[in-house]
C-alpha positions as a Markdown table, in Angstrom:
| # | Residue | x | y | z |
|---|---|---|---|---|
| 1 | Met | 104.9 | 98.3 | 96.5 |
| 2 | Val | 107.5 | 100.4 | 94.7 |
| 3 | Arg | 106.4 | 103.9 | 93.9 |
| 4 | Lys | 108.2 | 106.6 | 92.0 |
| 5 | Pro | 109.8 | 108.9 | 94.6 |
| 6 | Leu | 108.5 | 112.5 | 94.7 |
| 7 | Pro | 111.1 | 115.1 | 93.5 |
| 8 | Val | 110.8 | 116.9 | 96.9 |
| 9 | Asp | 109.8 | 115.9 | 100.4 |
| 10 | Pro | 106.2 | 117.2 | 100.8 |
| 11 | Val | 106.5 | 117.4 | 104.6 |
| 12 | Gln | 109.7 | 119.5 | 104.4 |
| 13 | Glu | 108.0 | 121.8 | 101.8 |
| 14 | Ser | 104.9 | 122.1 | 104.0 |
| 15 | Arg | 107.2 | 122.9 | 107.0 |
| 16 | Arg | 109.0 | 125.6 | 105.1 |
| 17 | Val | 105.7 | 127.3 | 104.1 |
| 18 | Trp | 104.3 | 126.8 | 107.6 |
| 19 | Glu | 107.3 | 128.3 | 109.3 |
| 20 | Lys | 107.1 | 131.4 | 107.2 |
| 21 | Arg | 103.6 | 132.0 | 108.5 |
| 22 | Trp | 103.6 | 130.6 | 112.0 |
| 23 | Gly | 107.3 | 130.4 | 113.1 |
| 24 | Thr | 109.8 | 127.6 | 113.7 |
| 25 | Glu | 108.1 | 126.1 | 116.8 |
| 26 | Ala | 104.8 | 125.7 | 115.0 |
| 27 | Gly | 106.7 | 124.4 | 111.9 |
| 28 | Val | 108.5 | 121.6 | 113.7 |
| 29 | Ala | 105.3 | 120.4 | 115.4 |
| 30 | Met | 103.4 | 120.5 | 112.1 |
| 31 | Ala | 106.3 | 118.6 | 110.4 |
| 32 | Ala | 106.4 | 116.0 | 113.2 |
| 33 | Ala | 102.6 | 115.4 | 113.0 |
| 34 | Ala | 102.6 | 115.3 | 109.2 |
| 35 | Ser | 105.6 | 112.9 | 109.1 |
| 36 | Ile | 103.9 | 110.5 | 111.5 |
| 37 | Leu | 100.7 | 110.6 | 109.5 |
| 38 | Arg | 102.4 | 110.3 | 106.1 |
| 39 | Ala | 104.5 | 107.4 | 107.4 |
| 40 | Glu | 101.4 | 105.7 | 108.8 |
| 41 | Asn | 99.5 | 105.9 | 105.5 |
| 42 | Trp | 102.5 | 104.5 | 103.6 |
| 43 | Leu | 103.2 | 101.7 | 106.1 |
| 44 | Leu | 99.5 | 100.7 | 106.4 |
| 45 | Gly | 99.4 | 100.4 | 102.6 |
| 46 | Glu | 102.5 | 98.2 | 102.6 |
| 47 | Leu | 101.3 | 96.0 | 105.4 |
| 48 | Asn | 97.9 | 95.6 | 103.7 |
| 49 | Thr | 99.7 | 94.6 | 100.4 |
| 50 | Val | 101.6 | 91.9 | 102.3 |
| 51 | Leu | 98.5 | 90.5 | 104.0 |
| 52 | Ser | 96.2 | 90.7 | 101.0 |
| 53 | Pro | 96.9 | 87.2 | 99.7 |
| 54 | Leu | 95.4 | 86.0 | 103.0 |
| 55 | Gly | 92.3 | 88.1 | 102.5 |
| 56 | Leu | 93.3 | 90.3 | 105.5 |
| 57 | Thr | 94.0 | 94.0 | 106.1 |
| 58 | Phe | 96.3 | 95.0 | 108.9 |
| 59 | Pro | 93.4 | 96.0 | 111.2 |
| 60 | Arg | 91.8 | 92.5 | 110.7 |
| 61 | Tyr | 95.2 | 90.9 | 111.4 |
| 62 | Glu | 95.5 | 93.0 | 114.6 |
| 63 | Ala | 92.1 | 91.6 | 115.8 |
| 64 | Leu | 93.2 | 88.0 | 115.0 |
| 65 | Asn | 96.5 | 88.7 | 116.9 |
| 66 | Val | 94.7 | 90.0 | 119.9 |
| 67 | Leu | 92.6 | 86.8 | 119.9 |
| 68 | Met | 95.7 | 84.7 | 119.6 |
| 69 | Ser | 96.8 | 85.9 | 123.1 |
| 70 | Ala | 93.3 | 86.0 | 124.6 |
| 71 | Asp | 91.6 | 83.3 | 126.7 |
| 72 | Pro | 90.6 | 80.4 | 124.4 |
| 73 | Asp | 87.0 | 81.0 | 125.4 |
| 74 | Gly | 87.2 | 84.3 | 123.6 |
| 75 | Leu | 87.3 | 88.0 | 124.2 |
| 76 | Ala | 84.4 | 90.5 | 124.7 |
| 77 | Leu | 84.1 | 92.8 | 121.8 |
| 78 | Ala | 84.3 | 95.8 | 124.1 |
| 79 | Arg | 87.8 | 94.7 | 125.1 |
| 80 | Phe | 89.0 | 95.2 | 121.5 |
| 81 | Val | 88.3 | 98.9 | 121.7 |
| 82 | Ser | 91.0 | 99.6 | 124.2 |
| 83 | Arg | 93.5 | 97.1 | 122.7 |
| 84 | Leu | 93.2 | 98.3 | 119.1 |
| 85 | Gln | 92.2 | 101.9 | 119.8 |
| 86 | Val | 89.4 | 102.0 | 117.2 |
| 87 | His | 85.8 | 103.0 | 117.4 |
| 88 | Pro | 83.3 | 100.3 | 118.5 |
| 89 | Thr | 81.6 | 100.4 | 115.1 |
| 90 | Ser | 84.9 | 99.6 | 113.5 |
| 91 | Ile | 85.4 | 96.6 | 115.8 |
| 92 | Thr | 81.9 | 95.3 | 114.9 |
| 93 | Asn | 82.8 | 95.6 | 111.2 |
| 94 | Ile | 86.2 | 93.9 | 111.6 |
| 95 | Ile | 84.6 | 91.0 | 113.6 |
| 96 | Asp | 81.8 | 90.8 | 111.1 |
| 97 | Arg | 84.3 | 90.4 | 108.2 |
| 98 | Leu | 86.4 | 87.9 | 110.1 |
| 99 | Glu | 83.3 | 85.9 | 111.0 |
| 100 | Arg | 82.1 | 85.9 | 107.4 |
| 101 | Asp | 85.5 | 84.6 | 106.4 |
| 102 | Gly | 85.3 | 81.8 | 108.9 |
| 103 | Leu | 88.2 | 83.1 | 111.0 |
| 104 | Val | 86.2 | 84.1 | 114.1 |
| 105 | Arg | 82.9 | 83.0 | 115.6 |
| 106 | Arg | 80.8 | 84.9 | 118.1 |
| 107 | Val | 79.9 | 82.9 | 121.2 |
| 108 | Pro | 77.8 | 83.8 | 124.2 |
| 109 | His | 79.6 | 84.9 | 127.4 |
| 110 | Ala | 79.5 | 82.2 | 130.0 |
| 111 | Thr | 78.3 | 84.4 | 132.8 |
| 112 | Asp | 76.9 | 87.6 | 131.2 |
| 113 | Arg | 74.0 | 86.9 | 128.9 |
| 114 | Arg | 74.1 | 90.4 | 127.4 |
| 115 | Ser | 77.7 | 89.9 | 126.2 |
| 116 | Leu | 79.2 | 88.1 | 123.2 |
| 117 | Leu | 82.7 | 87.0 | 122.8 |
| 118 | Ala | 84.8 | 86.7 | 119.7 |
| 119 | Gln | 86.6 | 83.4 | 119.5 |
| 120 | Leu | 89.2 | 82.2 | 117.0 |
| 121 | Thr | 88.4 | 79.3 | 114.7 |
| 122 | Asp | 91.0 | 76.8 | 113.7 |
| 123 | Lys | 91.1 | 78.5 | 110.3 |
| 124 | Gly | 91.6 | 81.9 | 112.1 |
| 125 | Arg | 94.5 | 80.6 | 114.2 |
| 126 | Glu | 96.2 | 79.2 | 111.0 |
| 127 | Thr | 95.6 | 82.4 | 109.1 |
| 128 | Ala | 97.0 | 84.5 | 112.0 |
| 129 | Glu | 100.1 | 82.3 | 112.2 |
| 130 | Glu | 100.7 | 82.6 | 108.4 |
| 131 | Ala | 100.1 | 86.4 | 108.6 |
| 132 | Ala | 102.6 | 86.7 | 111.4 |
| 133 | Arg | 105.1 | 84.7 | 109.3 |
| 134 | Leu | 104.6 | 87.1 | 106.3 |
| 135 | Leu | 105.0 | 90.2 | 108.5 |
| 136 | Asn | 108.1 | 88.9 | 110.2 |
| 137 | Asp | 109.6 | 87.9 | 106.8 |
| 138 | Cys | 109.3 | 91.5 | 105.6 |
| 139 | Arg | 110.2 | 92.9 | 109.1 |
| 140 | Phe | 106.8 | 94.7 | 109.1 |
| 141 | Cys | 107.8 | 96.4 | 105.8 |
| 142 | Leu | 110.8 | 98.1 | 107.5 |
| 143 | Pro | 113.6 | 95.9 | 106.1 |
| 144 | Asp | 116.3 | 98.5 | 105.6 |
| 145 | Val | 115.9 | 100.4 | 108.9 |
| 146 | Pro | 118.5 | 99.4 | 111.5 |
| 147 | Asp | 117.2 | 98.0 | 114.8 |
| 148 | Asp | 118.8 | 100.9 | 116.8 |
| 149 | Asp | 116.8 | 103.4 | 114.7 |
| 150 | Leu | 113.6 | 101.4 | 115.2 |
| 151 | Glu | 114.2 | 101.3 | 119.0 |
| 152 | Ser | 114.7 | 105.1 | 119.0 |
| 153 | Leu | 111.5 | 105.6 | 117.0 |
| 154 | Val | 109.6 | 103.4 | 119.4 |
| 155 | Glu | 110.8 | 105.4 | 122.4 |
| 156 | Val | 110.1 | 108.8 | 120.9 |
| 157 | Ile | 106.6 | 107.8 | 119.8 |
| 158 | Arg | 106.0 | 106.0 | 123.2 |
| 159 | Glu | 106.8 | 109.3 | 124.9 |
| 160 | Ile | 104.4 | 111.2 | 122.7 |
| 161 | Arg | 101.7 | 108.6 | 123.5 |
| 162 | Arg | 102.4 | 108.8 | 127.2 |
| 163 | Arg | 102.2 | 112.6 | 127.3 |
| 164 | Ala | 99.0 | 112.4 | 125.4 |
| 165 | Gly | 97.5 | 110.2 | 128.1 |
| 166 | Asp | 97.4 | 107.0 | 125.9 |
| 167 | Phe | 98.6 | 104.9 | 128.9 |
| 168 | Thr | 100.0 | 104.9 | 132.4 |
| 169 | Asp | 102.9 | 102.9 | 133.6 |
| 170 | Asp | 100.8 | 101.0 | 136.1 |
| 171 | Pro | 102.5 | 97.5 | 136.2 |
| 172 | Val | 99.3 | 95.8 | 137.4 |
| 173 | Ala | 96.9 | 97.3 | 135.0 |
| 174 | Glu | 95.3 | 95.1 | 132.4 |
| 175 | Ile | 93.8 | 96.2 | 129.1 |
C-alpha cells in the first residue's frame, strides 16, 4: 500500500521535543521504542494487505504456520500462547475464525479429556502454503532492505528481547 510520505519524521520530531524536556538518554530510548512500534504498525498493515485475498490476517497466518510445524494430531490451544505471544482470549478468537473458515478444526486430546487441540484441515494446509508463497514473494513486505541490514535488525531486536526476559538460550527447551 503506497501512502503519501509525511513531510517530517514524526519519531525524530517527538525525540527532539522529548530530549528538550527529559534529556538525550530518555530521548534515544523513547525514539527507539516509538520507531519499533511505528514500524510494527506499518508492517502489520502491509502484511495484512498481502494476505487479505486469502481471507487471512497476519495473526491468523501465524497460527496456521505454527500448526504447519506441529504434530499432525494437532496442538493444544494453550501452546499457542507462548508461541505467538498473545493473550489466551486472542488465541480463542483466532482459532474460532480459522475454524469458521474451514482452515482448522478442534479435536479432543487423546489422553487429556479436558483439553482440545487445533488441527489443520486440508484447506488450512493449502491456504498456509499459499500465504507463505505470497509472503516470500514480497519478502515479508521488506523488498528494498538489504539482507545484511535485516540480519543486524534481527540481532538488535533479539538482544532487546533477551534482556527483557523473552527467552533463554537453553538449547533443550521447547515452546
